[in-house]
CSV table of C-alpha atoms in Angstrom, one decimal:
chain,number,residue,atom,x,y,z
O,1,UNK,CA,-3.5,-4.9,22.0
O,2,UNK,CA,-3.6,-8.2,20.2
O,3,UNK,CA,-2.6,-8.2,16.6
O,4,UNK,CA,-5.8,-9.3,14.3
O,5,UNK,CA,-8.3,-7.7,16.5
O,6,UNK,CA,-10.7,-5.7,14.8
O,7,UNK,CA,-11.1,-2.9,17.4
O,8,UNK,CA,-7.3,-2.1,15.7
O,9,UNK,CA,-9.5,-0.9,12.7
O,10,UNK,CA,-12.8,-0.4,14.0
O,11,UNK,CA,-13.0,3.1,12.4
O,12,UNK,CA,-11.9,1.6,8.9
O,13,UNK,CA,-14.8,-1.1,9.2
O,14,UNK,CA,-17.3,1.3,10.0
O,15,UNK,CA,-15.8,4.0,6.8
O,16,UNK,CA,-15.9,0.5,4.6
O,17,UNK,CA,-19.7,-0.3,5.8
O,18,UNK,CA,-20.9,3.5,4.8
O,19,UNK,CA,-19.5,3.5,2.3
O,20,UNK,CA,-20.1,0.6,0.3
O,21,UNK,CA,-23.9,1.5,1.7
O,22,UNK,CA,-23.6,3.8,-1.0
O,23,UNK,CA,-21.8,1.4,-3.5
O,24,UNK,CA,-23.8,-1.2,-3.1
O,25,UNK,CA,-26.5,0.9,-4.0
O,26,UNK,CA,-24.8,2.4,-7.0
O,27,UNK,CA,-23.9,-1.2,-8.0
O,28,UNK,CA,-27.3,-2.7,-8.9
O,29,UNK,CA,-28.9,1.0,-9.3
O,30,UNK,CA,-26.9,2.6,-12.3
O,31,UNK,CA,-27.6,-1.2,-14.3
O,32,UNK,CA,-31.3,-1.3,-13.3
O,33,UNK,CA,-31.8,2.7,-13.9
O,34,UNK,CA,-30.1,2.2,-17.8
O,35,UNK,CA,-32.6,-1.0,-18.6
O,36,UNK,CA,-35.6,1.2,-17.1
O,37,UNK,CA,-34.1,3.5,-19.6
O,38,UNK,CA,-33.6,1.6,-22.1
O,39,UNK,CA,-30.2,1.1,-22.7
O,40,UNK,CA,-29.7,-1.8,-24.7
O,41,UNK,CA,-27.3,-5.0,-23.4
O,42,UNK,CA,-24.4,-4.0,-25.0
O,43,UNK,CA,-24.9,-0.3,-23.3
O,44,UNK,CA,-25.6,-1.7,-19.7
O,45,UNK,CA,-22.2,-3.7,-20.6
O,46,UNK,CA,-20.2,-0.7,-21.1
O,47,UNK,CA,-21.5,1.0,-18.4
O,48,UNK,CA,-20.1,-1.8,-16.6
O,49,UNK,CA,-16.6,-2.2,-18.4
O,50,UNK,CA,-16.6,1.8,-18.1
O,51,UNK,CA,-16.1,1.4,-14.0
O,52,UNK,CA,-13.4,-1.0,-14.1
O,53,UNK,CA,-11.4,1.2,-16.8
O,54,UNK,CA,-11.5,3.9,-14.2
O,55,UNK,CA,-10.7,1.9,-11.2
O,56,UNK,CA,-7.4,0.7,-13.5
O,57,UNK,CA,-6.2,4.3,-13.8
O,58,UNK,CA,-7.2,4.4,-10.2
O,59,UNK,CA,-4.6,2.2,-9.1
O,60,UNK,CA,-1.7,3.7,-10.8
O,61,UNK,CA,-2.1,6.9,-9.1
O,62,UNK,CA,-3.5,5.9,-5.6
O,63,UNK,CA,-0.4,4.6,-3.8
O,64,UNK,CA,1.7,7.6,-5.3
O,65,UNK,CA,-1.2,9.7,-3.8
O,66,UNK,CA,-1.3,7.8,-0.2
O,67,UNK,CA,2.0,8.0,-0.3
O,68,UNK,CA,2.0,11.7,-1.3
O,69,UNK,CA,-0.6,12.9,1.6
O,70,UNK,CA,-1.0,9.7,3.9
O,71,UNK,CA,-4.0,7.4,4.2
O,72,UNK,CA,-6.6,9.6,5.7
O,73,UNK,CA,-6.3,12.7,3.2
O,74,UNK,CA,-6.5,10.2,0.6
O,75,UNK,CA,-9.7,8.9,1.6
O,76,UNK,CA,-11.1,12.1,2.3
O,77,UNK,CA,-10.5,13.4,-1.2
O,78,UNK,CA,-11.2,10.1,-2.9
O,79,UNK,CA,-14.8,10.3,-1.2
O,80,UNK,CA,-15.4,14.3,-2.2
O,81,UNK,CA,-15.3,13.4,-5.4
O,82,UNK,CA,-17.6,10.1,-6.1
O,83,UNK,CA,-20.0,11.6,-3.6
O,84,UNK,CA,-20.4,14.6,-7.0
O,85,UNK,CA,-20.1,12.4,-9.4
O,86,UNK,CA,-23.0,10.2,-8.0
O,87,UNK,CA,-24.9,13.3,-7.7
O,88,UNK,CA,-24.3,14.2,-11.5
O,89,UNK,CA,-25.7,10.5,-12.7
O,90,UNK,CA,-29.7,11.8,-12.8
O,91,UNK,CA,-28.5,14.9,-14.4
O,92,UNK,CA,-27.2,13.7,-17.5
O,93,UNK,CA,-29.5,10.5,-18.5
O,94,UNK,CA,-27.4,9.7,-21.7
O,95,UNK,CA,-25.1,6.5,-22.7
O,96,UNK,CA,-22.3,8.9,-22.5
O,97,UNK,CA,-21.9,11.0,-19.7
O,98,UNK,CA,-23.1,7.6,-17.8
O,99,UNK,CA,-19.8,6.2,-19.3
O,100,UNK,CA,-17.6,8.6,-18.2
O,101,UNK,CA,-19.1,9.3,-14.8
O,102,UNK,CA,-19.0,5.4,-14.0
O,103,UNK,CA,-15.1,5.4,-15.3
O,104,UNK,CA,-14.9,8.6,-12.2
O,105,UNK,CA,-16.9,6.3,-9.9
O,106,UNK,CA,-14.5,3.6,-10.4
O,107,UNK,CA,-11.3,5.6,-10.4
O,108,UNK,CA,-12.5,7.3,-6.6
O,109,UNK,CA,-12.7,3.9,-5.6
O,110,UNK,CA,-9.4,2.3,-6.7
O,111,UNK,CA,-8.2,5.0,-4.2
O,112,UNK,CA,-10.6,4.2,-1.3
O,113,UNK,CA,-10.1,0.3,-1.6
O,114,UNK,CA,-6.2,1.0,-1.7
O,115,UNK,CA,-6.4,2.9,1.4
O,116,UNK,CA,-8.7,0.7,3.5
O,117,UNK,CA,-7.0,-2.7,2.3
O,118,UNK,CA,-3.7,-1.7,2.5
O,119,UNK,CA,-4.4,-0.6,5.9
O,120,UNK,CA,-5.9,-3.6,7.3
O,121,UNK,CA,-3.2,-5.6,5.9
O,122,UNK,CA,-0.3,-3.4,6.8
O,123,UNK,CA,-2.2,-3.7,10.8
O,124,UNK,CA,-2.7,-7.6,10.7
O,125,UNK,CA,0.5,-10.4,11.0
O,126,UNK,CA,0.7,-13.1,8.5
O,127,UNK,CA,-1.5,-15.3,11.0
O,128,UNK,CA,-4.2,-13.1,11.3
O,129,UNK,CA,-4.4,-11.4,8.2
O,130,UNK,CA,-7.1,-13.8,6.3
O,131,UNK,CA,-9.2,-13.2,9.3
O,132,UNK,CA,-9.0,-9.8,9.2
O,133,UNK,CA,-9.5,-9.4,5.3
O,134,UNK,CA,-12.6,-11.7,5.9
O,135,UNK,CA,-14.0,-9.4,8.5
O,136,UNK,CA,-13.4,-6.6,6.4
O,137,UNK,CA,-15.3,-8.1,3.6
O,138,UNK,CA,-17.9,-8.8,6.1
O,139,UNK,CA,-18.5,-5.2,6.7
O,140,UNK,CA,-18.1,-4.2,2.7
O,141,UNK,CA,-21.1,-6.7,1.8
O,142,UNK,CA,-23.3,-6.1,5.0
O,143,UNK,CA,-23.0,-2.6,4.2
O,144,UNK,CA,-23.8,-3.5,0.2
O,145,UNK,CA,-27.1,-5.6,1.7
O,146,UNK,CA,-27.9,-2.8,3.6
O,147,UNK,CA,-27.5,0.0,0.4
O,148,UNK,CA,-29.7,-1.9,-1.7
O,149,UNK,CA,-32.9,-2.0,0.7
O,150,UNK,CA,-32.8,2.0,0.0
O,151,UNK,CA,-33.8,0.5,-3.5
O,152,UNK,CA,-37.1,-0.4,-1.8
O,153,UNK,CA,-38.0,3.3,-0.2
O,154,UNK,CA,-38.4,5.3,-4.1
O,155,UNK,CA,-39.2,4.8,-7.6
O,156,UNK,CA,-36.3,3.5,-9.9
O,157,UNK,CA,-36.4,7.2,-11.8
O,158,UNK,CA,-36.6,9.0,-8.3
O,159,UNK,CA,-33.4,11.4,-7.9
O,160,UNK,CA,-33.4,10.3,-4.2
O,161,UNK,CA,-31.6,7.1,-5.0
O,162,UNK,CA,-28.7,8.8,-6.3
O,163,UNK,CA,-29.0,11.5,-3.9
O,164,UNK,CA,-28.7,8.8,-0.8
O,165,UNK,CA,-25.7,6.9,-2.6
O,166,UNK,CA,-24.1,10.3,-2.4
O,167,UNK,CA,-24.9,11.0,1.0
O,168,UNK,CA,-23.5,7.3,2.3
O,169,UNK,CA,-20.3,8.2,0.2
O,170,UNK,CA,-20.1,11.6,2.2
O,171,UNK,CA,-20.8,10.2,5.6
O,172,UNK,CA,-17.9,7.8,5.1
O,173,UNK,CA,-15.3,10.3,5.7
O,174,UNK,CA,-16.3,10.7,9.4
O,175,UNK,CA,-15.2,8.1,10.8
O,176,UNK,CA,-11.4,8.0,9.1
O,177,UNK,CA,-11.5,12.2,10.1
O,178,UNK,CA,-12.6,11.8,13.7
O,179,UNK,CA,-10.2,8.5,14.3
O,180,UNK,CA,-7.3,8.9,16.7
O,181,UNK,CA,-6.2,5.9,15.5
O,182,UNK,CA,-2.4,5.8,14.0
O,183,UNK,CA,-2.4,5.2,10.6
O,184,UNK,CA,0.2,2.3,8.9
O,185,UNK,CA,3.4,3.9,8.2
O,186,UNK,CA,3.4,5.9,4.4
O,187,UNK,CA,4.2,2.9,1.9
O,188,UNK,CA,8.1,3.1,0.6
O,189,UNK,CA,7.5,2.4,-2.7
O,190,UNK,CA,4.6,4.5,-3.9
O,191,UNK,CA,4.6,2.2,-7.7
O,192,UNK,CA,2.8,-1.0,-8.7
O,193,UNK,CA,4.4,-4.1,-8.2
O,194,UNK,CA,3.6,-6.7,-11.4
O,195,UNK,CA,6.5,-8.2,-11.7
O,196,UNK,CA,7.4,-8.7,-8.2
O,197,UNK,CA,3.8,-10.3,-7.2
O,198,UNK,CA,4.1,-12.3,-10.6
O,199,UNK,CA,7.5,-13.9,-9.6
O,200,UNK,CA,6.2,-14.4,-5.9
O,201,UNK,CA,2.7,-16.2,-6.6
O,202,UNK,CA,1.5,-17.1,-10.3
O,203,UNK,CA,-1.5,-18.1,-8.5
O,204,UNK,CA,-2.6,-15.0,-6.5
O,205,UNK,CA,-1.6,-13.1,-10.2
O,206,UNK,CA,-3.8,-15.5,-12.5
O,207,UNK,CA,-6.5,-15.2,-10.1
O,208,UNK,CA,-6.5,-11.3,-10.1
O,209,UNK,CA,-7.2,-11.3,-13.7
O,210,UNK,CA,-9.4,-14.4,-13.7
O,211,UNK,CA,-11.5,-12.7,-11.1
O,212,UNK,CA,-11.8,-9.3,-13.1
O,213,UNK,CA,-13.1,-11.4,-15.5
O,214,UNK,CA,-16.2,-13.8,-13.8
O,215,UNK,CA,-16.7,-11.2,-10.8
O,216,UNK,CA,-16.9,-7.7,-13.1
O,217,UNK,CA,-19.2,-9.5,-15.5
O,218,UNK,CA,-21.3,-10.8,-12.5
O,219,UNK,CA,-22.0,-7.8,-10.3
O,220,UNK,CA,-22.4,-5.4,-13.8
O,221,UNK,CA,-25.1,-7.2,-15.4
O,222,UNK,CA,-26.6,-9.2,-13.3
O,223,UNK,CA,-29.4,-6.7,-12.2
O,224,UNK,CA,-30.2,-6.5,-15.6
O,225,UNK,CA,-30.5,-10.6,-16.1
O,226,UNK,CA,-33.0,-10.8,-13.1
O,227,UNK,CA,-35.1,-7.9,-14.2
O,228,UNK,CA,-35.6,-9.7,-17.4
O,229,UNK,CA,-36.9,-12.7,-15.6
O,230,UNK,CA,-40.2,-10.6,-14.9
O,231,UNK,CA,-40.3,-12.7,-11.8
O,232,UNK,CA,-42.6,-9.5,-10.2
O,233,UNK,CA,-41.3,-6.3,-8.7
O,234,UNK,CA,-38.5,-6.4,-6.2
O,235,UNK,CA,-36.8,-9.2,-7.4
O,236,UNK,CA,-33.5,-6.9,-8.8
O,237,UNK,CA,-33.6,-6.1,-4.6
O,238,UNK,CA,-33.9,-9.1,-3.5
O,239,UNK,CA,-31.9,-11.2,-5.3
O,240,UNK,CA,-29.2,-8.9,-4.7
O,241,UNK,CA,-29.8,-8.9,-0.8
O,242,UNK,CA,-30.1,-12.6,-0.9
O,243,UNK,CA,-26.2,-12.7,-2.7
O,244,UNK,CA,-24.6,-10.0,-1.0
O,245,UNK,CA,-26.1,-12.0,2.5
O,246,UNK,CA,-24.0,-14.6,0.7
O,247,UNK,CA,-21.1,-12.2,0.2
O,248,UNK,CA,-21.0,-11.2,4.0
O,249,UNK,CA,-21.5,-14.5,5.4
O,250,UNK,CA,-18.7,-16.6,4.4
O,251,UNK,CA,-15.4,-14.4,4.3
O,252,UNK,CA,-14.5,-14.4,7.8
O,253,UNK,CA,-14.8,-18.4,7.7
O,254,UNK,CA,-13.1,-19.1,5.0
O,255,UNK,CA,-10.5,-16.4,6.5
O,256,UNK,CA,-10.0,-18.5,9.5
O,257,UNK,CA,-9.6,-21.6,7.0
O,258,UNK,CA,-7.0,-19.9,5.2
O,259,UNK,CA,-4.8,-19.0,8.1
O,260,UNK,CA,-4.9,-22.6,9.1
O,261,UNK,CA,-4.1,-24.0,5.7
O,262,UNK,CA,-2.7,-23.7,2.4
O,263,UNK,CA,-4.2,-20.3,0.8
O,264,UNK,CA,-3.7,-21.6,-2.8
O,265,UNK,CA,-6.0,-25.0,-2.4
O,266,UNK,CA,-8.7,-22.7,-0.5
O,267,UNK,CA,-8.6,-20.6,-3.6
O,268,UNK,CA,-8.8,-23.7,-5.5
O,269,UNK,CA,-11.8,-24.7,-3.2
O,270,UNK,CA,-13.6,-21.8,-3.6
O,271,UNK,CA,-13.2,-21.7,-7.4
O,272,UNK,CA,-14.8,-25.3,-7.4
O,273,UNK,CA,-17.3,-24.4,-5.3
O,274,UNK,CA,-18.5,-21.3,-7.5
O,275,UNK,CA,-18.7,-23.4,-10.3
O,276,UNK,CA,-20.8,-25.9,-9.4
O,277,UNK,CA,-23.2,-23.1,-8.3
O,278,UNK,CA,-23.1,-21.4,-11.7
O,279,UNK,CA,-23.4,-24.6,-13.9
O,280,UNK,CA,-27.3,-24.8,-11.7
O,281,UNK,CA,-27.9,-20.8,-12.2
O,282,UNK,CA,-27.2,-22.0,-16.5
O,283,UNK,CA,-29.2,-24.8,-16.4
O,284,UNK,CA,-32.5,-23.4,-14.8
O,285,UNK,CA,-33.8,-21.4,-17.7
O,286,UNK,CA,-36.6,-19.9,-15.9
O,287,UNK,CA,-35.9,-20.8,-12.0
O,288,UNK,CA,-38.8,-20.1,-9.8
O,289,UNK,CA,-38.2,-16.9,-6.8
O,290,UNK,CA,-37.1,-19.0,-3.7
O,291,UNK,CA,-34.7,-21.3,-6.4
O,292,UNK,CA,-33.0,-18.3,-7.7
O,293,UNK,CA,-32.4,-16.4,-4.3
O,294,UNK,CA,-30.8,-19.5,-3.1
O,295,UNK,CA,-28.3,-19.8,-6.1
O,296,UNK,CA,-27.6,-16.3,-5.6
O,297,UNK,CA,-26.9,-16.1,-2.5
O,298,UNK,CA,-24.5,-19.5,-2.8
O,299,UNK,CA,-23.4,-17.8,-5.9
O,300,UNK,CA,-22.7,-14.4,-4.2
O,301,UNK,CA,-20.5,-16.4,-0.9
O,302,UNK,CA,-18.2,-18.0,-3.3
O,303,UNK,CA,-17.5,-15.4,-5.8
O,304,UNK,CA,-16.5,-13.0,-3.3
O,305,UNK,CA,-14.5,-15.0,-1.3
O,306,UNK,CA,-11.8,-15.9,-3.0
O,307,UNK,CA,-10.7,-12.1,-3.3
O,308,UNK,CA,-9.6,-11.5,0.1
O,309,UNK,CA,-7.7,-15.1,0.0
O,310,UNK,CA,-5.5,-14.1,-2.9
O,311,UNK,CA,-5.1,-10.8,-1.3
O,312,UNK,CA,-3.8,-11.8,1.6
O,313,UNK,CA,-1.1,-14.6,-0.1
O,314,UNK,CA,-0.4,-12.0,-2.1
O,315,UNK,CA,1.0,-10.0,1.3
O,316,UNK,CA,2.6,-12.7,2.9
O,317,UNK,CA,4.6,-13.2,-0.4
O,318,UNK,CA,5.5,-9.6,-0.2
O,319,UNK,CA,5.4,-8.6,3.1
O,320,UNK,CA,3.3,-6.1,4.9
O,321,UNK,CA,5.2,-3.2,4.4
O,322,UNK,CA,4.1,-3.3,0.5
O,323,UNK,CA,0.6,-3.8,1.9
O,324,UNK,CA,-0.9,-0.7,-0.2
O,325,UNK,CA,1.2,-1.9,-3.7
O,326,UNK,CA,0.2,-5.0,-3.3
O,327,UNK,CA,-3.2,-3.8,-3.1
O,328,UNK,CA,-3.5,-1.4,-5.5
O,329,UNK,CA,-1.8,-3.9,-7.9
O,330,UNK,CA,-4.1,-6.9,-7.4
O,331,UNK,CA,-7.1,-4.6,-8.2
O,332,UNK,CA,-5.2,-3.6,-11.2
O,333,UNK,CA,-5.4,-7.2,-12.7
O,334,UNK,CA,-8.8,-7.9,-11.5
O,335,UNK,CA,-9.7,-4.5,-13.9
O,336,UNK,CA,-7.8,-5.9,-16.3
O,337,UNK,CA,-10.6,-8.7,-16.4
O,338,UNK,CA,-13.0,-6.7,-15.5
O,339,UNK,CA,-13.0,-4.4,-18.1
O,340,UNK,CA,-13.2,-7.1,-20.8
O,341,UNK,CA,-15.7,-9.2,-19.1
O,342,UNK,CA,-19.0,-7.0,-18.8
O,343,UNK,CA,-18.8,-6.0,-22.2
O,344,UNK,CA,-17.9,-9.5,-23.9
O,345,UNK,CA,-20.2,-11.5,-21.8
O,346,UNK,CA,-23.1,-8.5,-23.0
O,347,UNK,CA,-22.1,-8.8,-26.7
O,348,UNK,CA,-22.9,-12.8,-25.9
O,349,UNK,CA,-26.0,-12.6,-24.4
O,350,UNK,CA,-27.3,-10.6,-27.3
O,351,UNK,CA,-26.4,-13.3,-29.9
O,352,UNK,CA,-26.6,-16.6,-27.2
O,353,UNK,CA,-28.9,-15.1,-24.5
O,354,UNK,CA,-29.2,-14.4,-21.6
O,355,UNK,CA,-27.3,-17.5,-19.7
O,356,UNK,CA,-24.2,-17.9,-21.4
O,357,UNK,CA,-23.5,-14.9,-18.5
O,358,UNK,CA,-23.4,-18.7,-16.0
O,359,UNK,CA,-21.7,-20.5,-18.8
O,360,UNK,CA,-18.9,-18.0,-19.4
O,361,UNK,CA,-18.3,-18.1,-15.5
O,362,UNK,CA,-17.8,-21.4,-15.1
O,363,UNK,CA,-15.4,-21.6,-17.7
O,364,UNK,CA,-13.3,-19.2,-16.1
O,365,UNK,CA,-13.5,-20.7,-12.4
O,366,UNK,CA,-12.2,-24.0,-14.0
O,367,UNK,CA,-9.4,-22.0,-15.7
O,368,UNK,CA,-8.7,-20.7,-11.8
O,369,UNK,CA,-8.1,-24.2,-10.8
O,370,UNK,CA,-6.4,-25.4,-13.4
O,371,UNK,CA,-3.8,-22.5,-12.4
O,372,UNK,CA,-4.1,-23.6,-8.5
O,373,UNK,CA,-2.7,-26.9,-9.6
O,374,UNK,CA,0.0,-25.7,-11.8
O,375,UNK,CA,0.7,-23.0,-9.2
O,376,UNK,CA,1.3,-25.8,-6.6
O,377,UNK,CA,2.6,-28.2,-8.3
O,378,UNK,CA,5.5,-25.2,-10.1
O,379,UNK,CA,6.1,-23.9,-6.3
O,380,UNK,CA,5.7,-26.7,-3.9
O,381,UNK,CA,5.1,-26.7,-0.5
O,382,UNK,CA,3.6,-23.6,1.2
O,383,UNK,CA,5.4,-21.0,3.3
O,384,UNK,CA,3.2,-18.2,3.5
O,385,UNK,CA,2.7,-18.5,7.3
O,386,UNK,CA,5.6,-18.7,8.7
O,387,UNK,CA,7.0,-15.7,6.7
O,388,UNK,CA,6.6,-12.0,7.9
O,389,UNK,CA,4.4,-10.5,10.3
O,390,UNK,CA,4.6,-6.7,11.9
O,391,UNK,CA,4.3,-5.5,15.2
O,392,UNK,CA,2.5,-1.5,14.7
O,393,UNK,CA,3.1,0.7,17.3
O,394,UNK,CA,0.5,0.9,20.1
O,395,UNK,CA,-1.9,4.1,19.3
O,396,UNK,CA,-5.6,4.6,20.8
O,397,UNK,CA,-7.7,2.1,19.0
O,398,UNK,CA,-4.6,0.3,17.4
């Protein structure tokens, strides 16, 4: 079968789109759910920060644990878990527990993203693998669009909600159970790998922590920003649907434009590109419906795009064979900016309002490209297609 084709991890796409049904969901539901409440800004921001400080000590321990029991037992315990501490959410309606449950949310899913990514990369050769990444991200925000319609179907307070976030979680494991698919071969090295990706690509490193930074602070408060637009009930929705329809556009694209050329300028690109688009979501105070659904959904294709880019340089620095290190240590510096971001941009809004969230953004994707053209200009020409690729072994569906 050809290398790159998606049929070679069909059963992973279709775990990744259940399963960020119920993400998705979870995403915009826990933020809008705590302003219903009445959480205050700074609250909401925690919540937010709370998730990525889980998904940090998630990545320590989730190659160690692939490594440990391979890649399907991992997701199948990963996805036990979340799926009960979704359930516990509605149970325990309290700044607190909603703290510590969102830090569990996020740790389960350091291990699930480590075990999808690193096997999509570990399948796909350095000439397909930005396609492939792209695809995948197509299925993670199709299933997100599709998660937060379920917002629609019950009241904001309604158990339900959480109840069918738990059940996408759950119905996630059945496709990786019933697969027959041969999995990548166990990782060697089971550890993070900082100091190797740092001394291979300053730019795929800066842009893991610059990412953590704009993207955390983006999808964690961003519910609550709309809803205090009072722009009329499903807005929160739809403005979500109309940026994750953004998100799941635009990744196999600009995956395709990143196998053809330089990765670092596309990431440079991008950056530009997201800018531009959150300099016009700062400047339009009080933008009408139609004006802010496009913004967000221009605003939800760029920011999302650059991940799988810097990803996939990040592997053909490395090499496939590290595919699930390399993962789990990108999404270790992308909490490492996540879990500042939510909770600084929060303590901001309360003293600045509401759209220094756009302002603070911007900032940061101009930081990204200053780093694209130091990164260039300190490593020089690029190389990253012409180094490693792998040839899997030919399994039913691989």
């Amino acid at each position: 079968m050809v290398l790159g084709d998606p049929l070679a991890v069909l059963p992973v796409l279709i775990a990744v789109f259940i399963m960020i049904m119920g993400n998705g969901l979870l995403n915009t539901l826990i933020p809008y759910r705590a302003t219903v409440e009445g959480f205050s800004p700074t609250t909401v921001g925690m919540i937010g920060s709370a998730y990525f400080i889980g998904m940090l000590a998630g990545t320590w321990t989730a190659a160690p644990i692939v490594r440990r029991v391979g890649h399907i037992r991992a997701f199948a315990a990963y996805s036990a878990v979340v799926s009960v501490a979704v359930l516990a959410f509605p149970l325990a309606i309290s700044p607190l527990p909603w703290v510590l449950l969102r830090a569990l949310v996020g740790f389960c899913f350091a291990g699930l993203y480590a075990v999808v990514e690193g096997w999509i990369s570990a399948k796909a050769g350095a000439s397909h693998r930005g396609r492939m990444l792209g695809i995948y991200n197509i299925a993670n925000f199709t299933g997100s669009m599709a998660g937060q319609q379920t917002l629609r179907l019950f009241e904001a307070k309604s158990f339900a909600l959480f109840s069918a976030a738990a059940s996408f979680l759950t119905l996630a494991l059945v496709p990786m159970a019933m697969t027959r698919a041969e999995p990548p071969p166990i990782p060697a090295k089971g550890k993070l790998v900082i100091r190797e990706l740092f001394r291979a690509s300053l730019i795929s490193f800066a842009t893991a922590i610059l990412l953590g930074l704009a993207n955390g602070t983006f999808w964690s408060i961003i519910p609550a920003y709309v809803q205090r637009l009072n722009l009329g009930p499903g807005t929160v929705a739809s403005f979500m649907t109309a940026a994750i329809l953004g998100s799941a556009l635009i990744p196999w694209p600009i995956g395709r434009l990143s196998d053809k050329f330089d990765r670092r300028l596309v990431i440079g690109g991008l950056s530009a590109a997201i800018m531009i688009t959150e300099i016009a979501l700062w400047y339009f105070a009080k933008p009408s419906p139609a004006l802010l659904y496009t913004l967000g959904f221009f605003a939800g294709a760029f920011i999302t795009a650059i991940y799988p880019v810097a990803v996939s340089l990040s592997v053909d620095r490395l090499g496939p064979d590290k595919a699930v290190p390399v993962s789990s240590t990108t999404l270790f510096l992308y909490c490492i900016g996540a879990i500042i971001g939510p909770a600084f941009v929060a303590s901001l809004m309360t003293h600045y309002g509401d759209r220094i969230l756009f302002a603070h953004n911007a900032v940061i994707h101009l930081l990204m490209i200053g780093f694209v053209v130091w990164g260039v200009w300190r490593e020089g020409p690029a190389e990253n297609h012409v180094k490693m690729t792998v040839e899997p072994p030919e399994a039913p569906l691989n």
